[in-house]
């Protein structure tokens, strides 16, 4: 498609985004403001992730897109098609073969490698947002490393429910400094962020923020000594590949509400099924 | 089975084909042309241009056609197109005192130099459905006379001479920050706030303005002047060394005159609110002026009374309908991973509550 520049955005814009990414990598977990552009898909559909992907993609890259862990959900299909059209990059569903993976709400089950980039779509980048709605205040709190409010919230959860009542977008602390929103991944995925060989980039289009984790960054899920963090998932196994360790989706299969559990990571599940058949 | 959301490729294609068919509607009815929309739905075109931040009536009309008349969708199409355009530079500030006015009214002075010009307004129409229009929309010929070329100076200028109204100060000669090229960061100065307001959602801005009238940071606004018309746009061409006219645009300008008792820092005088919007968009321009005035509490030394319209962060972060509609509508995208995590949590909490209840019952 020749009417648009490679990967849709013009080079000036990509340069501006890359500067934000580099700043983010230099200060892991810090939210860098950037001049987010209006993309041809709506805010909320992954415009932040799309802009980050557009800025890091090169013609030699192999691109994978997942939404809820799956390559074939409608929005993943749509974003993959967007870059097939505007960047003509090779695409894949295989986690191992991809050099850039854009994701919404999941981290792939297969461990990532050095050289890979994982791009997260982020709706609300501010982990303190629902405790303090004002951006002017939350930026101050990050600057002063004032995270008391967050600890009080977690403590109140335990006092009321006996547990920390956050099951996704579970807050993490980066290298002992910034509290960061991991995007709405289930807390099951949180441990995969830490010490990961891949570069992890986070783009929030509507909120105009980019943040990043360089390879092998320490990411700690917030908890208390007597209430340690627990990466939970349904205590079931996948009906298709029998995995007991992957994150599962619950699917209602008949009118009486019978359920089955299947891997949310479709590539992981399909690869296991193929191996078992061989 | 709902799992059909997987394997989305064919579903998307089919949905697009269906959408195209619905957009066209009954094929036995003549198709709407872009020219017809531009000429006969011109107020919709104006809204799309102003909130889309792109002055191009043909593209706005096309967007309205493509969006089946959903104006926020049309605004979105224009915004997405706009970001792909190269930026050649900035124009000189337009001079609205030199406007060729189609409409110019003042609610504060009965008569004034240049006169009151009612123009094409709905204001004094009776809102009765015109059934004749259903059959025949042609208008009868009317007598025309050449326009009287008379200067129409701004009303606020007269008050200014007496020192009754605050000076409109040029904040600085520095070019204003560009909201479409820089992230919005607070505090936002007035030029940035006005920039955000001129492309803000009409409904949101109207609601905010209305809330000030009903007492949430009431600022006693009079429409000092409302003018609609065309102004030339000039741009400095570096190769030429001077500015040349590159076209003209239709705009609506509203200046409100607001009662002001004085504050700790300012004497009693009238203060100003300002609205400027592409096209004939007077509801929006008046709303913008009221909200602008409410947001100026700090520089005028007024108290923050906690009203939403005074709160720049609240107004500016929620005024953009493309941001708002995107985030609102994205909740219809799949969220089953998060929901699964919530399911597990709620089940666990319920199990514990039930176990406790059983224990209590046993005691």
Coordinates of C-alpha atoms in Angstrom, one line a residue:
Chain A
X1 CA 0.0 0.0 0.0
X2 CA 1.8 3.1 -1.2
X3 CA -0.5 5.9 0.0
X4 CA 0.8 5.5 3.6
X5 CA 4.2 5.4 5.0
X6 CA 5.8 2.1 6.2
X7 CA 3.7 1.0 9.2
X8 CA 1.2 3.8 8.7
X9 CA 2.8 6.5 10.8
X10 CA 5.1 9.1 9.3
X11 CA 8.8 9.0 10.2
X12 CA 8.6 12.1 12.4
X13 CA 5.9 10.6 14.5
X14 CA 7.7 7.3 14.8
X15 CA 10.9 9.1 15.9
X16 CA 8.9 10.9 18.6
X17 CA 7.5 7.6 19.8
X18 CA 10.9 5.9 19.7
X19 CA 12.3 8.8 21.9
X20 CA 9.5 8.1 24.4
X21 CA 10.3 4.3 24.3
X22 CA 14.0 4.9 24.9
X23 CA 13.2 7.2 27.8
X24 CA 10.8 4.6 29.1
X25 CA 13.5 1.9 28.9
X26 CA 16.0 4.2 30.6
X27 CA 13.6 4.7 33.5
X28 CA 11.8 1.4 33.8
X29 CA 8.2 1.7 35.0
X30 CA 8.0 5.5 34.6
X31 CA 5.1 6.7 32.5
X32 CA 6.5 8.8 29.6
X33 CA 3.9 11.3 28.1
X34 CA 3.9 11.1 24.3
X35 CA 1.8 12.9 21.6
X36 CA -0.4 10.0 20.8
X37 CA -1.9 10.2 17.3
X38 CA -5.4 9.5 16.2
X39 CA -5.2 6.1 14.6
X40 CA -7.7 4.6 12.1
X41 CA -9.0 2.3 14.9
X42 CA -10.8 3.7 17.9
X43 CA -9.2 4.5 21.2
X44 CA -9.7 1.4 23.4
X45 CA -8.9 -0.9 20.5
X46 CA -5.2 -0.8 21.2
X47 CA -4.1 2.5 19.6
X48 CA -1.2 2.8 22.1
X49 CA 0.1 -0.7 21.3
X50 CA -0.4 -0.1 17.6
X51 CA 1.6 3.1 17.7
X52 CA 4.4 1.4 19.7
X53 CA 4.4 -1.6 17.2
X54 CA 4.5 0.9 14.3
X55 CA 7.5 2.6 15.8
X56 CA 9.5 -0.6 16.5
X57 CA 8.6 -2.7 13.4
X58 CA 11.2 -3.1 10.6
X59 CA 10.6 -4.7 7.3
X60 CA 12.5 -7.9 8.5
X61 CA 10.3 -8.4 11.5
X62 CA 7.8 -11.2 12.0
X63 CA 4.7 -9.9 13.8
X64 CA 2.2 -11.7 16.0
X65 CA -0.9 -10.3 17.6
X66 CA -2.9 -11.8 20.4
X67 CA -6.0 -10.6 22.2
X68 CA -7.1 -12.6 25.3
X69 CA -4.2 -15.0 24.4
X70 CA -5.8 -15.9 21.0
X71 CA -4.5 -15.1 17.5
X72 CA -7.9 -15.4 16.0
X73 CA -10.1 -13.1 18.1
X74 CA -11.6 -10.3 16.0
X75 CA -9.5 -7.4 17.2
X76 CA -6.3 -9.4 16.9
X77 CA -7.2 -10.3 13.3
X78 CA -7.9 -6.7 12.6
X79 CA -4.6 -5.4 14.0
X80 CA -2.6 -8.1 12.2
X81 CA -4.4 -7.2 9.0
X82 CA -3.6 -3.5 9.5
X83 CA 0.1 -4.2 9.7
X84 CA 0.0 -6.7 6.8
X85 CA -1.5 -3.9 4.7
X86 CA 0.6 -0.9 5.9
X87 CA 4.0 -2.5 6.7
X88 CA 3.8 -5.7 4.6
X89 CA 5.6 -7.5 7.4
X90 CA 5.5 -11.3 7.8
X91 CA 3.0 -12.4 10.4
X92 CA 2.8 -15.6 12.4
X93 CA 0.8 -17.1 15.2
X94 CA 3.8 -18.9 16.6
X95 CA 5.2 -17.3 19.7
X96 CA 8.7 -18.7 19.0
X97 CA 8.9 -17.3 15.5
X98 CA 7.7 -13.8 16.2
X99 CA 10.1 -11.0 16.7
X100 CA 7.4 -8.5 17.8
X101 CA 4.3 -9.6 19.6
X102 CA 1.5 -7.2 20.3
X103 CA -0.8 -8.4 23.1
X104 CA -4.0 -7.4 24.9
X105 CA -4.6 -8.9 28.3
X106 CA -2.1 -11.9 28.2
X107 CA 1.5 -12.9 28.2
X108 CA 2.2 -16.0 26.1
X109 CA 2.7 -19.3 27.9
X110 CA 5.9 -20.1 26.1
X111 CA 8.9 -18.2 27.6
X112 CA 10.1 -15.3 25.5
X113 CA 13.7 -15.0 24.3
X114 CA 16.3 -12.3 23.9
X115 CA 15.6 -10.2 20.8
X116 CA 11.9 -10.5 21.1
X117 CA 9.7 -7.5 21.9
X118 CA 6.3 -7.8 23.7
X119 CA 4.0 -4.8 23.1
X120 CA 1.2 -4.4 25.6
X121 CA -2.0 -2.5 24.9
X122 CA -2.8 -0.5 28.0
X123 CA -6.2 1.1 28.8
X124 CA -5.4 3.0 32.0
X125 CA -1.6 3.2 32.5
X126 CA -1.9 4.8 36.0
X127 CA -1.9 2.1 38.7
X128 CA -3.1 4.8 41.2
X129 CA -5.9 6.1 39.0
X130 CA -8.8 4.4 40.9
X131 CA -7.4 5.6 44.2
X132 CA -6.8 9.2 43.0
X133 CA -8.6 10.3 39.8
X134 CA -6.3 13.4 39.3
X135 CA -3.4 13.0 37.0
X136 CA -1.7 16.0 38.6
X137 CA -1.8 14.3 41.9
X138 CA -0.7 10.8 40.8
X139 CA 2.3 12.2 39.0
X140 CA 3.3 13.9 42.2
X141 CA 2.8 10.6 44.1
X142 CA 5.1 8.7 41.7
X143 CA 7.7 11.5 41.9
X144 CA 7.7 11.3 45.7
X145 CA 7.5 7.5 45.7
X146 CA 4.4 8.0 47.8
X147 CA 2.7 4.7 47.5
X148 CA 1.0 4.6 50.9
X149 CA -2.4 4.9 49.4
X150 CA -1.9 1.7 47.4
X151 CA -0.7 -0.3 50.4
X152 CA -3.7 1.0 52.4
X153 CA -6.0 -0.2 49.6
X154 CA -4.4 -3.7 49.6
X155 CA -4.5 -3.8 53.4
X156 CA -8.2 -2.9 53.4
X157 CA -8.9 -5.7 50.9
X158 CA -7.3 -8.2 53.3
X159 CA -9.2 -6.7 56.3
X160 CA -12.5 -7.0 54.4
X161 CA -12.1 -10.2 52.3
X162 CA -9.2 -12.0 53.8
X163 CA -7.5 -11.6 50.4
X164 CA -6.2 -8.9 48.1
X165 CA -9.3 -8.5 45.9
X166 CA -7.5 -7.7 42.6
X167 CA -7.4 -10.5 40.1
X168 CA -6.1 -8.7 37.0
X169 CA -4.1 -5.5 36.4
X170 CA -2.5 -6.4 39.6
X171 CA 0.0 -3.7 40.6
X172 CA 3.8 -4.4 40.4
X173 CA 6.9 -2.6 41.6
X174 CA 9.8 -2.2 39.2
X175 CA 13.3 -2.5 40.5
X176 CA 12.2 -1.2 43.9
X177 CA 11.1 2.2 42.5
X178 CA 8.0 2.8 40.3
X179 CA 4.7 1.1 41.0
X180 CA 3.4 0.2 37.5
X181 CA 0.2 -1.1 36.0
X182 CA 1.0 -4.3 34.2
X183 CA -2.1 -3.7 31.9
X184 CA -5.2 -5.9 32.5
X185 CA -3.4 -9.2 32.3
X186 CA -4.6 -11.8 34.9
X187 CA -2.4 -11.8 37.9
X188 CA -1.4 -15.4 36.9
X189 CA 0.8 -13.7 34.2
X190 CA 2.5 -11.3 36.6
X191 CA 5.5 -13.5 37.5
X192 CA 6.3 -13.9 33.7
X193 CA 7.1 -10.2 33.6
X194 CA 10.1 -10.4 36.0
X195 CA 13.6 -11.2 34.7
X196 CA 12.2 -11.7 31.2
X197 CA 14.8 -11.8 28.4
X198 CA 12.5 -9.9 26.0
X199 CA 11.9 -6.2 25.9
X200 CA 8.5 -5.3 27.2
X201 CA 6.8 -2.1 25.9
X202 CA 3.5 -0.6 27.1
X203 CA 1.5 1.8 25.0
X204 CA -1.6 3.7 26.2
X205 CA -2.9 5.7 23.2
X206 CA -5.9 7.6 24.7
X207 CA -4.0 8.4 27.9
X208 CA -0.9 9.4 25.9
X209 CA 1.6 7.3 27.9
X210 CA 4.4 4.9 27.1
X211 CA 6.3 2.9 29.6
X212 CA 8.8 0.0 29.3
X213 CA 10.8 -2.8 30.9
X214 CA 14.2 -3.6 29.6
X215 CA 15.3 -7.3 29.5
X216 CA 15.9 -8.9 32.8
X217 CA 14.1 -6.2 34.9
X218 CA 12.9 -7.1 38.4
X219 CA 9.1 -6.9 38.6
X220 CA 7.6 -7.6 42.0
X221 CA 3.8 -8.0 42.5
X222 CA 2.8 -5.9 45.6
X223 CA 2.0 -8.0 48.6
X224 CA 2.5 -8.4 52.4
X225 CA 4.8 -10.8 54.2
X226 CA 1.9 -12.6 55.8
X227 CA -0.3 -12.4 52.6
X228 CA 2.2 -13.3 49.8
X229 CA 1.2 -12.8 46.2
X230 CA -0.3 -15.8 44.6
X231 CA -0.6 -16.3 40.8
X232 CA -3.9 -18.0 40.6
X233 CA -5.8 -19.7 37.8
X234 CA -8.8 -22.1 37.5
X235 CA -7.9 -25.4 39.2
X236 CA -8.7 -27.4 36.1
X237 CA -7.0 -28.8 33.0
X238 CA -7.4 -27.8 29.4
X239 CA -10.0 -30.0 27.6
X240 CA -8.1 -29.9 24.4
X241 CA -4.4 -30.3 25.3
X242 CA -4.7 -31.4 28.9
X243 CA -2.3 -28.7 30.1
X244 CA -2.6 -28.1 33.8
X245 CA -0.2 -25.2 33.9
X246 CA -1.6 -22.8 31.3
X247 CA -4.2 -20.1 32.0
X248 CA -7.6 -21.3 31.1
X249 CA -10.8 -19.8 29.7
X250 CA -14.1 -21.1 30.9
X251 CA -16.5 -21.8 28.1
X252 CA -20.2 -22.5 28.6
X253 CA -21.1 -25.4 26.3
X254 CA -24.8 -26.1 26.7
X255 CA -28.1 -24.6 28.0
X256 CA -27.8 -26.2 31.4
X257 CA -24.6 -24.2 31.9
X258 CA -22.1 -27.0 31.6
X259 CA -18.6 -25.7 31.3
X260 CA -15.4 -26.7 29.7
X261 CA -11.9 -25.2 30.2
X262 CA -9.6 -24.5 27.4
X263 CA -6.2 -22.7 27.1
X264 CA -6.5 -19.0 26.6
X265 CA -3.2 -19.1 24.6
X266 CA -4.4 -20.7 21.4
X267 CA -0.9 -21.1 19.9
X268 CA 0.4 -22.9 22.9
X269 CA -2.6 -25.2 23.0
X270 CA -2.6 -26.0 19.2
X271 CA 1.2 -26.8 19.4
X272 CA 0.6 -29.2 22.2
X273 CA -2.3 -30.9 20.4
X274 CA -0.1 -31.2 17.3
X275 CA 2.7 -32.8 19.3
X276 CA 0.3 -35.2 21.0
X277 CA -1.1 -36.3 17.6
X278 CA 2.4 -36.9 16.2
Chain B
X1 CA -22.0 -21.1 19.9
X2 CA -20.5 -17.8 21.1
X3 CA -17.0 -19.2 20.5
X4 CA -17.8 -17.9 17.0
X5 CA -15.9 -14.7 18.0
X6 CA -12.9 -16.8 17.4
X7 CA -12.1 -17.3 13.7
X8 CA -12.9 -13.7 13.3
X9 CA -11.5 -13.1 9.8
X10 CA -14.6 -14.2 7.9
X11 CA -16.9 -12.6 10.5
X12 CA -15.2 -9.3 10.0
X13 CA -15.4 -9.4 6.2
X14 CA -19.1 -10.3 6.3
X15 CA -19.8 -7.6 8.9
X16 CA -18.2 -5.0 6.6
X17 CA -20.2 -6.2 3.6
X18 CA -23.4 -6.0 5.7
X19 CA -22.5 -2.6 7.0
X20 CA -22.0 -1.3 3.4
X21 CA -25.4 -2.7 2.4
X22 CA -27.1 -1.1 5.4
X23 CA -25.4 2.2 4.7
X24 CA -26.8 2.2 1.2
X25 CA -30.3 1.3 2.4
X26 CA -33.1 0.5 0.0
X27 CA -31.6 0.5 -3.5
X28 CA -34.9 1.7 -5.0
X29 CA -34.3 5.0 -3.3
X30 CA -31.8 7.3 -5.0
X31 CA -28.4 7.4 -3.5
X32 CA -27.3 10.5 -1.5
X33 CA -24.5 12.4 -3.1
X34 CA -21.7 14.1 -1.1
X35 CA -22.6 17.4 -2.7
X36 CA -26.2 17.0 -1.4
X37 CA -24.9 16.4 2.1
X38 CA -22.5 19.3 1.9
X39 CA -25.2 21.7 0.7
X40 CA -28.3 20.5 2.6
X41 CA -26.8 19.0 5.8
X42 CA -24.4 21.9 6.2
X43 CA -24.8 22.2 10.0
X44 CA -23.8 18.6 10.4
X45 CA -20.9 19.2 8.1
X46 CA -19.9 22.2 10.3
X47 CA -20.0 20.1 13.4
X48 CA -17.9 17.4 11.9
X49 CA -15.3 19.9 10.7
X50 CA -15.1 21.7 14.0
X51 CA -14.8 18.6 16.2
X52 CA -12.7 16.8 13.6
X53 CA -10.4 19.8 13.6
X54 CA -10.2 19.9 9.8
X55 CA -11.7 22.5 7.6
X56 CA -12.8 20.7 4.5
X57 CA -16.6 20.6 3.8
X58 CA -16.3 17.9 1.1
X59 CA -14.4 15.5 3.3
X60 CA -16.8 16.1 6.2
X61 CA -19.7 15.4 3.9
X62 CA -18.1 12.2 2.7
X63 CA -17.4 11.2 6.3
X64 CA -21.1 11.8 7.1
X65 CA -22.1 9.6 4.2
X66 CA -19.7 6.9 5.1
X67 CA -20.8 6.9 8.7
X68 CA -24.5 6.6 7.9
X69 CA -25.1 10.0 9.6
X70 CA -23.4 9.0 12.9
X71 CA -21.6 12.3 13.5
X72 CA -19.2 11.1 16.1
X73 CA -18.2 8.3 13.7
X74 CA -17.8 10.9 11.0
X75 CA -15.6 13.1 13.3
X76 CA -13.5 10.1 14.0
X77 CA -13.0 9.4 10.2
X78 CA -11.9 13.0 9.8
X79 CA -9.5 12.9 12.8
X80 CA -7.9 9.7 11.6
X81 CA -7.5 11.2 8.1
X82 CA -6.1 14.4 9.5
X83 CA -3.3 12.8 11.4
X84 CA -1.9 11.5 8.1
X85 CA -1.6 15.0 6.6
X86 CA 1.8 16.7 6.4
X87 CA 2.1 19.9 8.4
X88 CA 3.3 22.9 6.3
X89 CA 3.1 25.5 9.0
X90 CA 0.8 27.7 10.9
X91 CA -1.4 30.5 9.6
X92 CA -1.4 34.1 10.9
X93 CA -4.1 34.6 13.5
X94 CA -7.4 35.3 11.8
X95 CA -8.9 38.7 12.3
X96 CA -12.5 38.3 13.2
X97 CA -13.1 42.0 13.3
X98 CA -12.7 41.9 9.6
X99 CA -15.3 39.1 9.2
X100 CA -17.9 39.2 6.4
X101 CA -20.8 38.5 8.7
X102 CA -23.9 36.5 7.8
X103 CA -25.1 36.9 11.3
X104 CA -24.1 39.3 14.0
X105 CA -26.1 39.9 17.1
X106 CA -25.5 41.5 20.5
X107 CA -27.6 40.7 23.5
X108 CA -26.1 43.6 25.5
X109 CA -26.7 46.6 23.2
X110 CA -29.9 47.3 21.3
X111 CA -28.1 48.9 18.4
X112 CA -24.4 49.3 17.7
X113 CA -22.1 50.2 14.8
X114 CA -22.6 47.7 12.0
X115 CA -26.1 46.9 13.3
X116 CA -27.8 43.7 14.4
X117 CA -27.9 41.1 11.6
X118 CA -30.2 38.2 12.3
X119 CA -29.0 36.0 9.5
X120 CA -30.1 32.4 8.8
X121 CA -31.2 31.4 12.3
X122 CA -33.7 29.0 13.7
X123 CA -34.2 31.3 16.7
X124 CA -37.6 32.7 15.8
X125 CA -39.0 29.9 13.8
X126 CA -41.9 28.0 15.2
X127 CA -40.9 24.5 15.6
X128 CA -43.8 23.0 13.6
X129 CA -43.0 20.2 11.3
X130 CA -43.3 21.5 7.8
X131 CA -45.1 18.8 5.9
X132 CA -44.8 20.7 2.7
X133 CA -41.0 20.1 2.9
X134 CA -41.6 16.4 2.7
X135 CA -42.9 16.8 -0.9
X136 CA -41.1 19.9 -2.1
X137 CA -38.1 21.5 -0.6
X138 CA -37.5 24.2 -3.2
X139 CA -37.5 27.7 -1.8
X140 CA -39.2 30.7 -3.5
X141 CA -37.1 33.4 -5.1
X142 CA -36.4 36.3 -2.8
X143 CA -35.4 39.8 -3.4
X144 CA -31.7 40.5 -3.0
X145 CA -29.8 43.7 -2.5
X146 CA -26.1 44.3 -2.4
X147 CA -24.6 44.0 1.0
X148 CA -23.8 47.2 2.8
X149 CA -20.2 47.4 3.5
X150 CA -20.1 48.7 7.0
X151 CA -17.4 48.0 9.5
X152 CA -18.5 45.7 12.4
X153 CA -16.2 46.4 15.3
X154 CA -16.3 44.1 18.2
X155 CA -18.8 45.0 20.9
X156 CA -16.3 44.3 23.7
X157 CA -14.2 47.1 22.3
X158 CA -16.7 49.7 23.3
X159 CA -16.6 48.5 26.9
X160 CA -12.9 48.4 26.7
X161 CA -12.7 52.1 26.0
X162 CA -14.4 52.8 29.3
X163 CA -12.2 50.3 31.1
X164 CA -15.3 48.5 32.2
X165 CA -14.1 45.1 30.9
X166 CA -10.9 43.4 31.5
X167 CA -8.2 43.9 28.9
X168 CA -7.8 41.0 26.5
X169 CA -4.1 40.5 26.9
X170 CA -1.9 38.8 24.4
X171 CA -0.4 36.2 26.6
X172 CA 2.7 36.1 24.5
X173 CA 4.0 36.1 21.0
X174 CA 5.1 32.5 21.3
X175 CA 3.1 30.1 19.1
X176 CA 0.5 28.3 21.2
X177 CA 1.1 24.7 22.1
X178 CA -0.5 22.3 19.6
X179 CA -2.8 19.8 21.3
X180 CA -2.6 17.4 18.3
X181 CA 1.2 17.3 18.3
X182 CA 2.0 17.3 22.1
X183 CA 0.4 15.3 24.9
X184 CA -2.0 17.3 27.1
X185 CA -0.2 18.3 30.2
X186 CA -1.5 20.3 33.1
X187 CA -1.7 23.1 34.1
X188 CA -3.0 24.1 30.6
X189 CA -2.9 27.8 29.7
X190 CA -5.9 29.5 28.2
X191 CA -4.9 29.0 24.6
X192 CA -4.5 25.3 25.1
X193 CA -7.8 25.1 27.0
X194 CA -9.6 27.0 24.1
X195 CA -7.9 24.6 21.6
X196 CA -9.3 21.6 23.5
X197 CA -12.8 23.2 23.8
X198 CA -13.1 24.2 20.2
X199 CA -12.8 20.5 19.2
X200 CA -14.7 19.2 22.2
X201 CA -17.9 17.3 22.0
X202 CA -20.8 19.7 21.5
X203 CA -23.1 17.8 23.9
X204 CA -20.5 17.7 26.7
X205 CA -19.6 21.3 26.3
X206 CA -23.3 22.3 26.3
X207 CA -23.9 20.3 29.5
X208 CA -20.9 21.9 31.2
X209 CA -22.0 25.4 30.2
X210 CA -25.5 24.7 31.2
X211 CA -24.3 23.6 34.7
X212 CA -22.7 27.0 35.2
X213 CA -26.0 28.7 34.4
X214 CA -27.8 26.5 36.9
X215 CA -25.4 27.5 39.7
X216 CA -22.4 25.3 39.5
X217 CA -19.8 28.1 39.3
X218 CA -22.4 30.6 38.0
X219 CA -20.7 33.4 36.0
X220 CA -23.6 35.6 34.8
X221 CA -22.9 35.5 31.1
X222 CA -24.3 37.9 28.6
X223 CA -23.8 37.3 24.9
X224 CA -21.9 40.4 24.2
X225 CA -21.6 39.4 20.6
X226 CA -22.2 36.4 18.4
X227 CA -20.9 36.6 14.9
X228 CA -20.9 34.1 12.1
X229 CA -19.2 34.7 8.7
X230 CA -16.2 34.2 6.6
X231 CA -12.6 35.4 7.4
X232 CA -9.6 35.1 5.2
X233 CA -6.7 32.9 6.3
X234 CA -3.2 34.2 5.7
X235 CA 0.0 32.3 5.9
X236 CA 3.5 33.6 6.0
X237 CA 5.5 32.1 3.1
X238 CA 9.2 32.0 4.0
X239 CA 10.2 32.1 0.3
X240 CA 8.2 35.3 -0.3
X241 CA 8.9 37.0 3.0
X242 CA 5.3 38.1 3.5
X243 CA 1.9 36.6 4.3
X244 CA -0.5 35.7 1.5
X245 CA -4.2 34.8 1.6
X246 CA -4.6 31.0 1.1
X247 CA -8.4 30.8 1.4
X248 CA -11.2 31.7 3.6
X249 CA -13.1 29.8 6.3
X250 CA -16.5 30.2 7.9
X251 CA -16.4 30.5 11.7
X252 CA -18.7 31.3 14.6
X253 CA -17.3 33.6 17.3
X254 CA -19.0 34.3 20.7
X255 CA -17.8 36.8 23.2
X256 CA -19.5 36.7 26.5
X257 CA -19.5 39.6 29.0
X258 CA -19.6 38.3 32.5
X259 CA -20.6 40.1 35.6
X260 CA -17.8 40.2 38.1
X261 CA -17.8 41.7 41.6
X262 CA -14.1 41.8 41.8
X263 CA -11.8 39.5 43.8
X264 CA -8.8 39.7 46.0
X265 CA -6.6 40.6 43.0
X266 CA -9.0 42.2 40.4
X267 CA -11.3 45.3 40.6
X268 CA -15.0 45.0 39.9
X269 CA -15.3 44.9 36.1
X270 CA -16.8 42.8 33.4
X271 CA -14.8 39.8 32.4
X272 CA -14.7 37.7 29.2
X273 CA -15.5 34.3 28.0
X274 CA -14.5 33.3 24.4
X275 CA -15.7 30.8 21.9
X276 CA -14.5 30.3 18.3
X277 CA -15.6 27.3 16.3
X278 CA -15.5 26.3 12.6
X279 CA -18.7 26.8 10.6
X280 CA -22.1 27.9 11.8
X281 CA -22.0 26.3 15.2
X282 CA -23.4 28.9 17.6
X283 CA -24.7 26.5 20.3
X284 CA -21.1 25.2 20.6
X285 CA -19.5 28.6 20.5
X286 CA -21.7 30.0 23.2
X287 CA -21.1 26.9 25.3
X288 CA -17.4 27.2 24.8
X289 CA -17.4 30.8 26.0
X290 CA -19.2 29.9 29.2
X291 CA -16.9 27.0 29.9
X292 CA -13.9 29.1 29.1
X293 CA -15.0 31.8 31.6
X294 CA -15.6 29.2 34.3
X295 CA -12.2 27.7 33.8
X296 CA -10.6 31.1 34.3
X297 CA -11.4 31.3 38.0
X298 CA -7.7 31.0 39.0
X299 CA -6.3 33.8 36.9
X300 CA -9.2 36.1 38.0
X301 CA -8.6 35.3 41.7
X302 CA -12.0 33.7 42.2
X303 CA -12.7 30.9 44.6
X304 CA -12.8 27.3 43.4
X305 CA -16.2 26.2 44.5
X306 CA -15.7 22.6 43.4
X307 CA -17.9 22.9 40.3
X308 CA -17.1 20.5 37.5
X309 CA -16.9 23.3 34.9
X310 CA -14.2 25.0 36.9
X311 CA -12.1 21.9 37.0
X312 CA -9.7 22.1 34.0
X313 CA -8.5 18.5 34.5
X314 CA -12.0 17.2 34.6
X315 CA -13.2 19.2 31.6
X316 CA -10.2 18.8 29.4
X317 CA -9.8 15.1 30.0
X318 CA -13.4 14.3 29.3
X319 CA -14.4 16.7 26.5
X320 CA -13.0 14.8 23.6
X321 CA -15.7 12.6 22.1
X322 CA -13.3 10.4 20.1
X323 CA -11.4 9.5 23.2
X324 CA -14.6 9.1 25.2
X325 CA -16.4 7.0 22.7
X326 CA -13.4 4.8 22.1
X327 CA -12.9 4.0 25.7
X328 CA -16.6 3.6 26.4
X329 CA -17.2 1.3 23.5
X330 CA -14.1 -0.8 23.9
X331 CA -15.9 -2.6 26.8
X332 CA -17.7 -4.6 24.2
X333 CA -14.4 -6.2 23.1
X334 CA -13.7 -9.6 24.6
X335 CA -12.6 -9.4 28.2
X336 CA -12.9 -13.1 29.0
X337 CA -9.4 -13.4 30.5
X338 CA -10.1 -10.6 33.0
X339 CA -13.6 -11.9 33.6
X340 CA -12.2 -15.4 34.2
X341 CA -9.9 -14.0 36.9
X342 CA -12.8 -12.2 38.5
X343 CA -14.9 -15.3 38.4
X344 CA -12.3 -17.2 40.3
X345 CA -12.0 -14.5 42.9
X346 CA -15.7 -14.1 43.5
X347 CA -16.1 -17.9 43.7
X348 CA -13.3 -18.1 46.2
X349 CA -14.7 -15.2 48.3
X350 CA -18.2 -16.8 48.3
X351 CA -16.9 -20.2 49.3
X352 CA -15.3 -18.6 52.3
X353 CA -18.4 -16.7 53.3
X354 CA -20.5 -19.8 52.9
X355 CA -18.1 -21.9 55.0
X356 CA -18.2 -19.3 57.7
X357 CA -22.0 -19.2 57.6
X358 CA -22.2 -23.0 57.9
X359 CA -19.9 -22.9 60.8
X360 CA -22.0 -20.2 62.6
X361 CA -25.2 -22.2 61.9
X362 CA -23.6 -25.3 63.4
X363 CA -22.7 -23.4 66.5

